[in-house]
Coordinates of C-alpha atoms and ligand atoms in Angstrom, one line a residue:
X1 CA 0.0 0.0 0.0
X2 CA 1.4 3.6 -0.9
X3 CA 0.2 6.4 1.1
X4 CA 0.7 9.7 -0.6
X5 CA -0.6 12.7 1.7
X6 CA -0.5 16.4 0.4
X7 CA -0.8 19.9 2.6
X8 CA -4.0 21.0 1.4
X9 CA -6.6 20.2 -1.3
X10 CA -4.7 21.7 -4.2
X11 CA -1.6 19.5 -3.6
X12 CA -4.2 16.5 -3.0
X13 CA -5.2 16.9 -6.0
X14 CA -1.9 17.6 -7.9
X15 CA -0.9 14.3 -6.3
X16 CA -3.7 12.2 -7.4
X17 CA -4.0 13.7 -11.2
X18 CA -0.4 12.9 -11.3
X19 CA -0.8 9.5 -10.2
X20 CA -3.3 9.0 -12.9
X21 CA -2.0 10.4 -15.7
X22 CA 1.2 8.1 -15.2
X23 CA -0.8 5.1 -15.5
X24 CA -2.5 6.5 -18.6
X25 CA 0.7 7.8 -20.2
X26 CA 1.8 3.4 -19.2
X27 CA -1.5 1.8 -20.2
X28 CA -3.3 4.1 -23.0
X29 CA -6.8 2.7 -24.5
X30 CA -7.4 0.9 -21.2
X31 CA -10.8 1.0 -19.2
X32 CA -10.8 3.7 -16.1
X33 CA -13.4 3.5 -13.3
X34 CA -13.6 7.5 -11.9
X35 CA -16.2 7.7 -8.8
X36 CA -18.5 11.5 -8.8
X37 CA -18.2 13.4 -5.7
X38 CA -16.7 16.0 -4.0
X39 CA -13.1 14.7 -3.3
X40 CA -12.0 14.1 -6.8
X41 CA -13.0 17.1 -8.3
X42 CA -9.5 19.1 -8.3
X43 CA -8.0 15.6 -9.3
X44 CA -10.3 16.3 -12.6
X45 CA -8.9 19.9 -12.9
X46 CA -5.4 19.1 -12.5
X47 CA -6.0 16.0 -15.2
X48 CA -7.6 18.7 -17.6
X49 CA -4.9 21.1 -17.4
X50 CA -2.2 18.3 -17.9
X51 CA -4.1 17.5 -21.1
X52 CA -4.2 21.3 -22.2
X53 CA -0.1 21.5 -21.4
X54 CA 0.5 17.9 -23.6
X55 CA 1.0 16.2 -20.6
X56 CA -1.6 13.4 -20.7
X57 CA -3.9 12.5 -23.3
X58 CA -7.6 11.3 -21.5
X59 CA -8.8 10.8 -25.0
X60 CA -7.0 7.3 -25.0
X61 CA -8.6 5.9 -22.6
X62 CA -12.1 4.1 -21.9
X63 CA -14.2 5.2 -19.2
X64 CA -17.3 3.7 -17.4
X65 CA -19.6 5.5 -14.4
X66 CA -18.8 3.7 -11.3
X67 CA -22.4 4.2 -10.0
X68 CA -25.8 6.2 -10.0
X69 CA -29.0 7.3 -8.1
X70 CA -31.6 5.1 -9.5
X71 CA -34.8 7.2 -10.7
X72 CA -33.0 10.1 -12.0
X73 CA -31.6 10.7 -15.4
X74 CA -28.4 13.1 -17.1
X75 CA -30.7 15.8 -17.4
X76 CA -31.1 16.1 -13.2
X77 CA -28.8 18.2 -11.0
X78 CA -26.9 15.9 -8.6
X79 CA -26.6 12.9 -11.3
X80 CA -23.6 11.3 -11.2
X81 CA -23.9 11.2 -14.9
X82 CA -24.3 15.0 -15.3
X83 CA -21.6 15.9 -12.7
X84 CA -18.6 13.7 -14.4
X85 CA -19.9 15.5 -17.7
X86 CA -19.9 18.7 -16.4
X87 CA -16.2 18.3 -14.5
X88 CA -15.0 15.8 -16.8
X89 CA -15.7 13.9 -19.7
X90 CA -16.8 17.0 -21.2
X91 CA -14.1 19.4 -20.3
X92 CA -11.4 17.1 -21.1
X93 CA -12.9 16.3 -24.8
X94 CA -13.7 12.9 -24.0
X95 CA -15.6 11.2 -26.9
X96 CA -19.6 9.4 -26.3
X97 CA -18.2 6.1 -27.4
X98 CA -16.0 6.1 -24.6
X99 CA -17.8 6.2 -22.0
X100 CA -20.3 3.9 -20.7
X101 CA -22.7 5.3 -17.8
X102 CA -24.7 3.8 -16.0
X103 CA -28.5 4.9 -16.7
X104 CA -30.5 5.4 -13.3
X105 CA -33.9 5.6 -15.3
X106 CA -33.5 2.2 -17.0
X107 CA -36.7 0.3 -17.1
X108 CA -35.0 -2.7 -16.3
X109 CA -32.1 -1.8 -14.0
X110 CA -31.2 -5.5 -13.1
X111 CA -30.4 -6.0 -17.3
X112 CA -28.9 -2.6 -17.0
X113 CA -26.3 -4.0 -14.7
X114 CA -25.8 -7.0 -16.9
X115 CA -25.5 -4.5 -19.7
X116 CA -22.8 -2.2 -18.1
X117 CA -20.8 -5.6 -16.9
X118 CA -20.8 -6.8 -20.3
X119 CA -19.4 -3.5 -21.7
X120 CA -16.5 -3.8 -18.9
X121 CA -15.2 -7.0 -19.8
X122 CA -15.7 -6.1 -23.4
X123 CA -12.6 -3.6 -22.8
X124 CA -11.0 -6.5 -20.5
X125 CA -11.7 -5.4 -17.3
X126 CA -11.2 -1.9 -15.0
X127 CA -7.6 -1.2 -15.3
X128 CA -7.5 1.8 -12.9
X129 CA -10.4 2.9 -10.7
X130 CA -10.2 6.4 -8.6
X131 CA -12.7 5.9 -5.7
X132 CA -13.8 8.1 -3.0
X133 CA -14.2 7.1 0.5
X134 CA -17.9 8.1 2.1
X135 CA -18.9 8.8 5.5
X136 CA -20.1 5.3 6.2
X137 CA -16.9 3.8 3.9
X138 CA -19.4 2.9 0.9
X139 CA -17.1 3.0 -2.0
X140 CA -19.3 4.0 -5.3
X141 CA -22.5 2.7 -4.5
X142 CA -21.2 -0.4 -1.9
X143 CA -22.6 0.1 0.9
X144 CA -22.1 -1.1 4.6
X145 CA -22.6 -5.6 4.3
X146 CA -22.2 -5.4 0.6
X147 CA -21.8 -9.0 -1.1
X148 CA -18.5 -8.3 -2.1
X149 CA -18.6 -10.9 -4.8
X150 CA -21.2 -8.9 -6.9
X151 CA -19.6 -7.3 -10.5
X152 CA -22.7 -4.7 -10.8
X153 CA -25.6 -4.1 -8.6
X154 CA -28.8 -2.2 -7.9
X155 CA -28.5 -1.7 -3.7
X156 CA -30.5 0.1 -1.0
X157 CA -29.1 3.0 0.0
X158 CA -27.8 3.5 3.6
X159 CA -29.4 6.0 5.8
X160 CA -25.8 7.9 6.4
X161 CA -25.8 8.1 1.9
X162 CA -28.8 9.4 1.9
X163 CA -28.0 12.1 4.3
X164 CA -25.0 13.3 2.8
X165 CA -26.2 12.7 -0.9
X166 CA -28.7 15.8 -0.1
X167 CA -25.5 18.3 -1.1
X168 CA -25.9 16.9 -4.2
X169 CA -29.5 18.4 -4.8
X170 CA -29.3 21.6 -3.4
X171 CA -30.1 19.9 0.1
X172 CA -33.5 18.0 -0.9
X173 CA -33.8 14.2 -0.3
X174 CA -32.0 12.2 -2.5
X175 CA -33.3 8.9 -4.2
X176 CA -33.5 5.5 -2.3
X177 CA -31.7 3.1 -4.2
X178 CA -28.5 3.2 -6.6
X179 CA -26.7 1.5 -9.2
X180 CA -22.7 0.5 -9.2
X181 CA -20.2 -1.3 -10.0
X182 CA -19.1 -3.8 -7.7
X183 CA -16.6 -4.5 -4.9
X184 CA -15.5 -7.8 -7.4
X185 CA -15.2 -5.5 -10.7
X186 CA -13.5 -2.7 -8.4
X187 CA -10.8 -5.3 -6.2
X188 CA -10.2 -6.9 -10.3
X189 CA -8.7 -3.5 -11.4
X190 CA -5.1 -3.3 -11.8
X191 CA -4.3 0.0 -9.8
X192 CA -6.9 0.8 -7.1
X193 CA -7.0 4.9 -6.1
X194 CA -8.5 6.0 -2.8
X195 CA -9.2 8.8 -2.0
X196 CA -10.1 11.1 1.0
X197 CA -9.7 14.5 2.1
X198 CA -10.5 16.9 5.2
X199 CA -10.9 16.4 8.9
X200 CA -14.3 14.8 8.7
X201 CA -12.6 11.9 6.4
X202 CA -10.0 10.9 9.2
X203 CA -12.1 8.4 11.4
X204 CA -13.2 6.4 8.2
X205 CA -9.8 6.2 6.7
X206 CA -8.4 4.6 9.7
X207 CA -11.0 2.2 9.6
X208 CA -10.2 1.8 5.9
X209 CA -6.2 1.4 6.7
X210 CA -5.9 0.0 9.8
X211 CA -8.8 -1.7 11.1
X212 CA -9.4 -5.4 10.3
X213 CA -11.5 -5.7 7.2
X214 CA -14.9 -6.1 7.0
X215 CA -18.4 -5.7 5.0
X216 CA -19.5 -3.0 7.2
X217 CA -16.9 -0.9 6.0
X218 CA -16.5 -1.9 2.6
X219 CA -13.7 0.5 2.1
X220 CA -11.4 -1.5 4.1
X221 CA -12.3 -4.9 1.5
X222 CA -9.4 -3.2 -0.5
X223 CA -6.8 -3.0 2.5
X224 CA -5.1 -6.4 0.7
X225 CA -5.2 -5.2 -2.9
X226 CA -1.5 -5.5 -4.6
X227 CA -1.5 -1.9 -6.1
X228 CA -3.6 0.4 -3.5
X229 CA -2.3 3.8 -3.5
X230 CA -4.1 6.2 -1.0
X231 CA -4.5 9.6 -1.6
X232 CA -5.1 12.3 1.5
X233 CA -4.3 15.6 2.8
X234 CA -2.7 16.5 6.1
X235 CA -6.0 17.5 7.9
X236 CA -7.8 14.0 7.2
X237 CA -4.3 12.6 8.5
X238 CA -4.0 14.0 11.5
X239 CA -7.6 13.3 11.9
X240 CA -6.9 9.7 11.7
X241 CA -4.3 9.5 14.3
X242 CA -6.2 11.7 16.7
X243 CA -9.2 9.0 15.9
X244 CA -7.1 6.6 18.4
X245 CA -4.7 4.7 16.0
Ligands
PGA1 P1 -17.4 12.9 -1.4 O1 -18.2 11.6 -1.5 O2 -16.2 12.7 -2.3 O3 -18.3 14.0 -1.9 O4 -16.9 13.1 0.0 C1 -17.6 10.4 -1.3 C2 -18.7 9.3 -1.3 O5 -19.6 9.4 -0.5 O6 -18.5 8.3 -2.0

């Protein structure tokens, strides 16, 4: 496990985008697995401006949502879809046929999982997969006791999701169920990224890192991966340490 820690959001950031952007400069046309949220955003921004100096080219690579609020489409605020348009696919040029999202108004959301598991072994698997870590250690849409053996699934959201996903729509509720990828799909990748930033981050990332694993934390299912590389910032360190480590 590498642990890479920056002093504030901005070298975070700078430290994850560069993290990326080496594996895509090593592995171009592979299949990426980048998770919505707050924490990965200025990981986006940095990868975007590495593209604009020459740097990287996020054109040559495949990408596929890692997950999705089930009832709502693209065209709502707070979709996962919408936000990794808005931040990145669509600032960084990235062509339709190369991304594969999952759609939260499917009719039949169980053959939409099959559907999006079929397109990611199409493209051989996730090769590098950029998660952040919630509140409750849910990575995507895997949620505390998880079957960890599931490749996609639709899943009932937990109570501490469904409080923090109102800051995703303007503090309304947010919808009861989701779509992801799974903990199987995610632990298959080649390079596993997580990430997690600020004070409020430090008690779950010490379950995450040090704690024994378990399904309640589903986080801490990729302590034993080969290639884990966490990404933090000082304040979400500390935090950790001061949690009792
Ligand atoms: P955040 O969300 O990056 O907005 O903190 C992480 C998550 O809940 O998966």
């Amino acid at each position: 496990m590498n642990i890479l820690i920056g002093q504030d959001f901005d070298e975070f950031s700078a430290v994850g985008a560069g993290r990326v952007a080496a594996f895509i400069r090593e592995n171009p046309g592979k299949l990426l697995c980048f998770a919505a949220g707050d924490t990965p955003l200025g990981i986006y921004q940095a990868l975007i401006a590495m593209q604009a100096r020459g740097e990287v080219d996020l054109n040559s690579m495949y990408y596929v949502g890692l997950d999705e609020w089930v009832g709502i489409g693209y065209e709502t605020k707070g979709s996962c879809a919408q936000v990794m348009q808005d931040t990145f696919y669509g600032p960084a040029g990235i062509e339709a046929g190369r991304i594969r999202v999952f759609n939260g108004l499917a009719s039949d959301l169980e053959k939409e999982c099959e559907d999006v598991n079929r397109w990611i072994a199409a493209r051989g698997g996730i090769a590098l997969t950029l998660l952040g870590i919630g509140m409750n250690g849910h990575i995507g849409f895997n949620e505390p006791f998880v079957d960890p053996e599931r490749e996609t699934l639709l899943v009932d959201l937990d109570e501490v999701t469904a409080e923090v996903g109102t800051k995703y729509f303007d503090g309304s509720s947010c919808p009861i169920k989701g779509i992801t990828v799974g903990v199987k799909r995610l632990k298959e990748a080649d390079q596993v990224i997580l990430a997690a930033c600020g004070e409020k981050k430090g008690g779950i990332l010490k379950q995450t890192l040090v704690e024994t694993p378990t399904i309640a934390v589903p986080s801490s299912l990729m302590q034993d991966h080969d290639q884990l590389t966490i990404i933090t910032d000082t304040d979400a360190f500390r935090a950790m340490w001061g949690a009792g480590v």
